[in-house]
């Protein structure tokens, strides 16, 4: 079981992926196209071309986990466009919304971290 925590780095691949790829194919895609190390412990989120399914690849220190969710009907409503690069970073609550077919960009949420006051001694 994968536990998604607020401290995790979550990277969503903007471009669709061939879902015939398994762990090795997706790990190679992380290295070659996304320019990221799949061993870094980040969750890599991929979608197929029709946006009916997502796959999540993560390395836990001993091996890879590969999870897939396929919608029984419809498509994932939200997916970023290729405006800022090959990946988009997500917060844990945004991934939860995405997996429940919500729109993470429209969900109001407090920032994950913010300075409360001035730093002592500065």
Short mmCIF file of N, CA and C in Angstrom, two decimals:
data_model
loop_
_atom_site.label_atom_id
_atom_site.label_comp_id
_atom_site.label_asym_id
_atom_site.label_seq_id
_atom_site.Cartn_x
_atom_site.Cartn_y
_atom_site.Cartn_z
N UNK A 1 0.84 -1.18 0.00
CA UNK A 1 0.00 0.00 0.00
C UNK A 1 0.88 1.24 0.00
N UNK A 2 0.51 2.22 -0.78
CA UNK A 2 1.23 3.48 -0.83
C UNK A 2 0.47 4.48 0.04
N UNK A 3 1.19 5.09 0.96
CA UNK A 3 0.59 6.14 1.76
C UNK A 3 1.05 7.48 1.20
N UNK A 4 0.10 8.32 0.86
CA UNK A 4 0.41 9.63 0.30
C UNK A 4 0.43 10.63 1.45
N UNK A 5 1.59 11.24 1.66
CA UNK A 5 1.75 12.19 2.75
C UNK A 5 2.02 13.59 2.19
N UNK A 6 1.76 14.63 2.98
CA UNK A 6 2.00 15.99 2.50
C UNK A 6 3.46 16.27 2.14
N UNK A 7 4.40 15.50 2.70
CA UNK A 7 5.81 15.74 2.44
C UNK A 7 6.30 15.13 1.13
N UNK A 8 5.51 14.31 0.49
CA UNK A 8 5.94 13.61 -0.72
C UNK A 8 6.04 14.56 -1.91
N UNK A 9 7.03 14.29 -2.75
CA UNK A 9 7.13 14.99 -4.03
C UNK A 9 6.28 14.22 -5.03
N UNK A 10 5.35 14.89 -5.65
CA UNK A 10 4.44 14.27 -6.60
C UNK A 10 4.61 14.99 -7.93
N UNK A 11 5.00 14.24 -8.95
CA UNK A 11 5.24 14.81 -10.27
C UNK A 11 4.28 14.18 -11.27
N UNK A 12 3.52 15.01 -11.93
CA UNK A 12 2.54 14.56 -12.90
C UNK A 12 3.11 14.77 -14.30
N UNK A 13 3.15 13.72 -15.09
CA UNK A 13 3.62 13.82 -16.48
C UNK A 13 2.52 14.47 -17.30
N UNK A 14 2.83 15.56 -17.97
CA UNK A 14 1.83 16.32 -18.70
C UNK A 14 1.37 15.57 -19.95
N UNK A 15 2.30 14.98 -20.67
CA UNK A 15 1.98 14.28 -21.91
C UNK A 15 1.46 12.87 -21.61
N UNK A 16 0.51 12.36 -22.41
CA UNK A 16 0.01 11.00 -22.20
C UNK A 16 1.09 9.95 -22.49
N UNK A 17 0.88 8.78 -21.90
CA UNK A 17 1.85 7.68 -21.97
C UNK A 17 1.16 6.43 -22.51
N UNK A 18 1.91 5.61 -23.22
CA UNK A 18 1.42 4.32 -23.68
C UNK A 18 1.27 3.41 -22.46
N UNK A 19 0.05 3.00 -22.13
CA UNK A 19 -0.18 2.22 -20.92
C UNK A 19 0.18 0.74 -21.07
N UNK A 20 0.75 0.36 -22.19
CA UNK A 20 1.32 -0.99 -22.27
C UNK A 20 2.64 -1.05 -21.53
N UNK A 21 3.19 0.11 -21.19
CA UNK A 21 4.45 0.16 -20.44
C UNK A 21 4.21 -0.30 -19.01
N UNK A 22 5.15 -1.07 -18.51
CA UNK A 22 5.12 -1.50 -17.13
C UNK A 22 6.12 -0.69 -16.31
N UNK A 23 6.59 -1.27 -15.23
CA UNK A 23 7.50 -0.57 -14.33
C UNK A 23 8.77 -0.14 -15.05
N UNK A 24 9.41 -1.05 -15.75
CA UNK A 24 10.68 -0.72 -16.41
C UNK A 24 10.50 0.34 -17.49
N UNK A 25 9.44 0.25 -18.25
CA UNK A 25 9.18 1.24 -19.30
C UNK A 25 8.90 2.62 -18.74
N UNK A 26 8.13 2.68 -17.66
CA UNK A 26 7.82 3.97 -17.04
C UNK A 26 9.05 4.56 -16.34
N UNK A 27 9.86 3.71 -15.72
CA UNK A 27 11.10 4.19 -15.09
C UNK A 27 12.04 4.76 -16.15
N UNK A 28 12.13 4.10 -17.30
CA UNK A 28 12.96 4.62 -18.39
C UNK A 28 12.41 5.94 -18.91
N UNK A 29 11.10 6.05 -18.99
CA UNK A 29 10.48 7.30 -19.42
C UNK A 29 10.78 8.43 -18.44
N UNK A 30 10.81 8.13 -17.14
CA UNK A 30 11.17 9.14 -16.13
C UNK A 30 12.57 9.67 -16.40
N UNK A 31 13.51 8.76 -16.68
CA UNK A 31 14.89 9.16 -16.90
C UNK A 31 15.06 9.91 -18.22
N UNK A 32 14.50 9.37 -19.29
CA UNK A 32 14.78 9.88 -20.63
C UNK A 32 13.95 11.10 -20.99
N UNK A 33 12.65 11.07 -20.78
CA UNK A 33 11.80 12.17 -21.22
C UNK A 33 11.54 13.20 -20.14
N UNK A 34 11.37 12.75 -18.89
CA UNK A 34 11.07 13.69 -17.81
C UNK A 34 12.34 14.24 -17.16
N UNK A 35 13.49 13.64 -17.49
CA UNK A 35 14.79 14.06 -16.93
C UNK A 35 14.79 13.99 -15.41
N UNK A 36 14.19 12.95 -14.84
CA UNK A 36 14.12 12.75 -13.39
C UNK A 36 14.59 11.35 -13.07
N UNK A 37 15.14 11.19 -11.87
CA UNK A 37 15.60 9.89 -11.40
C UNK A 37 14.45 9.17 -10.72
N UNK A 38 14.02 8.02 -11.25
CA UNK A 38 12.89 7.31 -10.63
C UNK A 38 13.21 6.76 -9.24
N UNK A 39 14.50 6.71 -8.87
CA UNK A 39 14.89 6.24 -7.55
C UNK A 39 14.82 7.34 -6.49
N UNK A 40 14.46 8.56 -6.85
CA UNK A 40 14.47 9.67 -5.90
C UNK A 40 13.34 9.61 -4.89
N UNK A 41 12.37 8.72 -5.07
CA UNK A 41 11.30 8.56 -4.11
C UNK A 41 10.05 9.37 -4.42
N UNK A 42 10.06 10.12 -5.51
CA UNK A 42 8.88 10.89 -5.90
C UNK A 42 7.82 9.97 -6.47
N UNK A 43 6.57 10.37 -6.36
CA UNK A 43 5.48 9.68 -7.03
C UNK A 43 5.38 10.27 -8.43
N UNK A 44 5.40 9.43 -9.44
CA UNK A 44 5.25 9.86 -10.82
C UNK A 44 3.86 9.43 -11.28
N UNK A 45 3.07 10.39 -11.73
CA UNK A 45 1.69 10.15 -12.13
C UNK A 45 1.59 10.29 -13.64
N UNK A 46 1.02 9.28 -14.29
CA UNK A 46 0.90 9.24 -15.75
C UNK A 46 -0.56 9.02 -16.13
N UNK A 47 -0.92 9.51 -17.31
CA UNK A 47 -2.25 9.29 -17.86
C UNK A 47 -2.12 8.67 -19.24
N UNK A 48 -3.15 7.93 -19.63
CA UNK A 48 -3.18 7.43 -21.00
C UNK A 48 -3.76 8.50 -21.92
N UNK A 49 -3.73 8.25 -23.20
CA UNK A 49 -4.15 9.26 -24.19
C UNK A 49 -5.61 9.65 -24.02
N UNK A 50 -6.47 8.72 -23.71
CA UNK A 50 -7.90 9.01 -23.58
C UNK A 50 -8.29 9.57 -22.22
N UNK A 51 -7.33 9.63 -21.30
CA UNK A 51 -7.55 10.14 -19.94
C UNK A 51 -8.62 9.36 -19.19
N UNK A 52 -8.67 8.06 -19.46
CA UNK A 52 -9.60 7.19 -18.74
C UNK A 52 -8.92 6.49 -17.57
N UNK A 53 -7.58 6.60 -17.52
CA UNK A 53 -6.83 5.89 -16.48
C UNK A 53 -5.58 6.67 -16.10
N UNK A 54 -5.11 6.42 -14.88
CA UNK A 54 -3.84 6.96 -14.43
C UNK A 54 -3.02 5.83 -13.84
N UNK A 55 -1.70 5.97 -13.94
CA UNK A 55 -0.76 5.06 -13.29
C UNK A 55 0.15 5.88 -12.41
N UNK A 56 0.50 5.32 -11.25
CA UNK A 56 1.42 5.97 -10.32
C UNK A 56 2.59 5.03 -10.10
N UNK A 57 3.80 5.55 -10.31
CA UNK A 57 5.03 4.79 -10.12
C UNK A 57 5.81 5.44 -8.98
N UNK A 58 6.27 4.64 -8.03
CA UNK A 58 7.08 5.16 -6.93
C UNK A 58 8.06 4.09 -6.48
N UNK A 59 9.26 4.52 -6.13
CA UNK A 59 10.27 3.63 -5.57
C UNK A 59 10.30 3.85 -4.07
N UNK A 60 10.20 2.77 -3.27
CA UNK A 60 10.10 2.90 -1.81
C UNK A 60 11.39 2.56 -1.07
N UNK A 61 12.50 2.40 -1.79
CA UNK A 61 13.77 2.07 -1.15
C UNK A 61 14.14 0.61 -1.34
N UNK A 62 13.15 -0.25 -1.57
CA UNK A 62 13.40 -1.68 -1.82
C UNK A 62 12.98 -2.09 -3.22
N UNK A 63 12.01 -1.42 -3.75
CA UNK A 63 11.48 -1.77 -5.06
C UNK A 63 10.44 -0.77 -5.50
N UNK A 64 9.89 -1.02 -6.67
CA UNK A 64 8.89 -0.12 -7.25
C UNK A 64 7.48 -0.58 -6.89
N UNK A 65 6.60 0.40 -6.74
CA UNK A 65 5.16 0.19 -6.68
C UNK A 65 4.59 0.77 -7.96
N UNK A 66 3.63 0.07 -8.55
CA UNK A 66 2.91 0.59 -9.70
C UNK A 66 1.43 0.41 -9.43
N UNK A 67 0.72 1.51 -9.37
CA UNK A 67 -0.72 1.50 -9.11
C UNK A 67 -1.43 2.06 -10.33
N UNK A 68 -2.63 1.55 -10.57
CA UNK A 68 -3.41 2.05 -11.70
C UNK A 68 -4.85 2.25 -11.26
N UNK A 69 -5.45 3.33 -11.72
CA UNK A 69 -6.87 3.55 -11.54
C UNK A 69 -7.46 3.80 -12.91
N UNK A 70 -8.50 3.02 -13.25
CA UNK A 70 -9.22 3.20 -14.51
C UNK A 70 -10.66 3.52 -14.16
N UNK A 71 -11.16 4.61 -14.73
CA UNK A 71 -12.53 5.00 -14.47
C UNK A 71 -13.48 4.03 -15.16
N UNK A 72 -14.58 3.69 -14.49
CA UNK A 72 -15.55 2.77 -15.09
C UNK A 72 -16.35 3.47 -16.19
N UNK A 73 -16.52 4.78 -16.07
CA UNK A 73 -17.14 5.54 -17.16
C UNK A 73 -16.61 6.97 -17.11
N UNK A 74 -16.57 7.59 -18.25
CA UNK A 74 -16.09 8.97 -18.33
C UNK A 74 -14.58 9.04 -18.40
N UNK A 75 -14.08 10.26 -18.30
CA UNK A 75 -12.66 10.54 -18.38
C UNK A 75 -12.28 11.46 -17.23
N UNK A 76 -10.98 11.51 -16.95
CA UNK A 76 -10.50 12.47 -15.97
C UNK A 76 -10.72 13.87 -16.55
N UNK A 77 -11.43 14.68 -15.81
CA UNK A 77 -11.84 16.00 -16.31
C UNK A 77 -10.68 16.98 -16.37
N UNK A 78 -9.74 16.87 -15.44
CA UNK A 78 -8.67 17.85 -15.36
C UNK A 78 -7.34 17.18 -15.67
N UNK A 79 -6.55 17.84 -16.49
CA UNK A 79 -5.15 17.45 -16.71
C UNK A 79 -4.44 18.68 -17.23
N UNK A 80 -3.26 18.99 -16.72
CA UNK A 80 -2.59 20.22 -17.16
C UNK A 80 -2.14 20.14 -18.62
N UNK A 81 -2.03 21.29 -19.22
CA UNK A 81 -1.51 21.39 -20.59
C UNK A 81 0.00 21.58 -20.52
N UNK A 82 0.66 21.37 -21.64
CA UNK A 82 2.12 21.49 -21.71
C UNK A 82 2.52 22.96 -21.79
N UNK A 83 2.31 23.71 -20.70
CA UNK A 83 2.63 25.13 -20.69
C UNK A 83 3.96 25.40 -20.00
N UNK A 84 4.27 24.61 -18.98
CA UNK A 84 5.46 24.90 -18.17
C UNK A 84 6.55 23.85 -18.28
N UNK A 85 6.34 22.83 -19.02
CA UNK A 85 7.36 21.79 -19.13
C UNK A 85 6.74 20.41 -19.23
N UNK A 86 7.54 19.42 -18.94
CA UNK A 86 7.11 18.02 -19.09
C UNK A 86 6.39 17.49 -17.87
N UNK A 87 6.63 18.12 -16.72
CA UNK A 87 5.97 17.67 -15.49
C UNK A 87 5.33 18.85 -14.78
N UNK A 88 4.39 18.52 -13.93
CA UNK A 88 3.79 19.52 -13.05
C UNK A 88 3.81 18.94 -11.66
N UNK A 89 4.20 19.75 -10.71
CA UNK A 89 4.26 19.31 -9.32
C UNK A 89 2.86 19.41 -8.71
N UNK A 90 2.50 18.42 -7.92
CA UNK A 90 1.21 18.41 -7.22
C UNK A 90 1.45 18.27 -5.72
N UNK A 91 0.55 18.83 -4.92
CA UNK A 91 0.52 18.56 -3.49
C UNK A 91 -0.31 17.32 -3.25
N UNK A 92 -0.16 16.72 -2.08
CA UNK A 92 -0.88 15.48 -1.75
C UNK A 92 -2.38 15.64 -1.89
N UNK A 93 -2.93 16.75 -1.40
CA UNK A 93 -4.38 16.94 -1.50
C UNK A 93 -4.83 17.11 -2.96
N UNK A 94 -3.96 17.66 -3.80
CA UNK A 94 -4.30 17.80 -5.22
C UNK A 94 -4.34 16.43 -5.91
N UNK A 95 -3.41 15.55 -5.54
CA UNK A 95 -3.44 14.20 -6.10
C UNK A 95 -4.70 13.46 -5.66
N UNK A 96 -5.08 13.61 -4.40
CA UNK A 96 -6.32 12.98 -3.92
C UNK A 96 -7.52 13.46 -4.74
N UNK A 97 -7.58 14.76 -4.98
CA UNK A 97 -8.68 15.30 -5.79
C UNK A 97 -8.64 14.75 -7.21
N UNK A 98 -7.45 14.70 -7.79
CA UNK A 98 -7.32 14.18 -9.15
C UNK A 98 -7.80 12.74 -9.22
N UNK A 99 -7.41 11.92 -8.25
CA UNK A 99 -7.80 10.50 -8.26
C UNK A 99 -9.31 10.32 -8.10
N UNK A 100 -9.97 11.30 -7.50
CA UNK A 100 -11.44 11.26 -7.37
C UNK A 100 -12.11 12.04 -8.49
N UNK A 101 -11.35 12.32 -9.56
CA UNK A 101 -11.82 12.98 -10.77
C UNK A 101 -12.29 14.41 -10.50
N UNK A 102 -11.60 15.08 -9.60
CA UNK A 102 -11.88 16.48 -9.34
C UNK A 102 -10.88 17.36 -10.07
N UNK A 103 -11.00 18.66 -9.85
CA UNK A 103 -10.13 19.64 -10.48
C UNK A 103 -9.23 20.27 -9.42
N UNK A 104 -7.99 19.83 -9.31
CA UNK A 104 -7.08 20.39 -8.30
C UNK A 104 -6.82 21.88 -8.45
N UNK A 105 -6.90 22.39 -9.67
CA UNK A 105 -6.63 23.81 -9.87
C UNK A 105 -7.77 24.69 -9.36
N UNK A 106 -8.96 24.14 -9.17
CA UNK A 106 -10.11 24.92 -8.73
C UNK A 106 -10.41 24.73 -7.24
N UNK A 107 -9.65 23.89 -6.57
CA UNK A 107 -9.92 23.61 -5.16
C UNK A 107 -9.22 24.63 -4.27
N UNK A 108 -9.98 25.36 -3.50
CA UNK A 108 -9.35 26.32 -2.59
C UNK A 108 -8.68 25.57 -1.43
N UNK A 109 -7.45 25.89 -1.19
CA UNK A 109 -6.72 25.25 -0.09
C UNK A 109 -5.67 26.23 0.43
N UNK A 110 -5.39 26.10 1.69
CA UNK A 110 -4.33 26.91 2.28
C UNK A 110 -2.99 26.47 1.71
N UNK A 111 -2.03 27.38 1.64
CA UNK A 111 -0.70 26.98 1.16
C UNK A 111 -0.10 25.94 2.10
N UNK A 112 0.74 25.07 1.55
CA UNK A 112 1.34 24.00 2.34
C UNK A 112 2.28 24.55 3.40
N UNK A 113 2.94 25.66 3.13
CA UNK A 113 3.87 26.24 4.10
C UNK A 113 3.89 27.74 3.90
N UNK A 114 3.89 28.44 4.98
CA UNK A 114 4.03 29.89 4.92
C UNK A 114 4.66 30.38 6.21
N UNK A 115 5.43 31.42 6.11
CA UNK A 115 6.07 32.01 7.28
C UNK A 115 5.01 32.69 8.14
N UNK A 116 5.02 32.40 9.42
CA UNK A 116 4.02 32.97 10.33
C UNK A 116 4.44 34.35 10.80
N UNK A 117 5.68 34.55 11.04
CA UNK A 117 6.15 35.84 11.52
C UNK A 117 7.62 36.02 11.18
N UNK A 118 8.20 37.10 11.63
CA UNK A 118 9.61 37.33 11.31
C UNK A 118 10.49 36.28 12.03
N UNK A 119 11.60 35.98 11.40
CA UNK A 119 12.55 35.02 11.96
C UNK A 119 13.29 35.71 13.09
N UNK A 120 13.38 35.04 14.24
CA UNK A 120 14.06 35.61 15.40
C UNK A 120 15.54 35.81 15.09
N UNK A 121 16.06 36.97 15.45
CA UNK A 121 17.48 37.24 15.28
C UNK A 121 17.85 37.78 13.92
N UNK A 122 16.88 37.99 13.06
CA UNK A 122 17.20 38.49 11.72
C UNK A 122 16.86 39.95 11.61
#
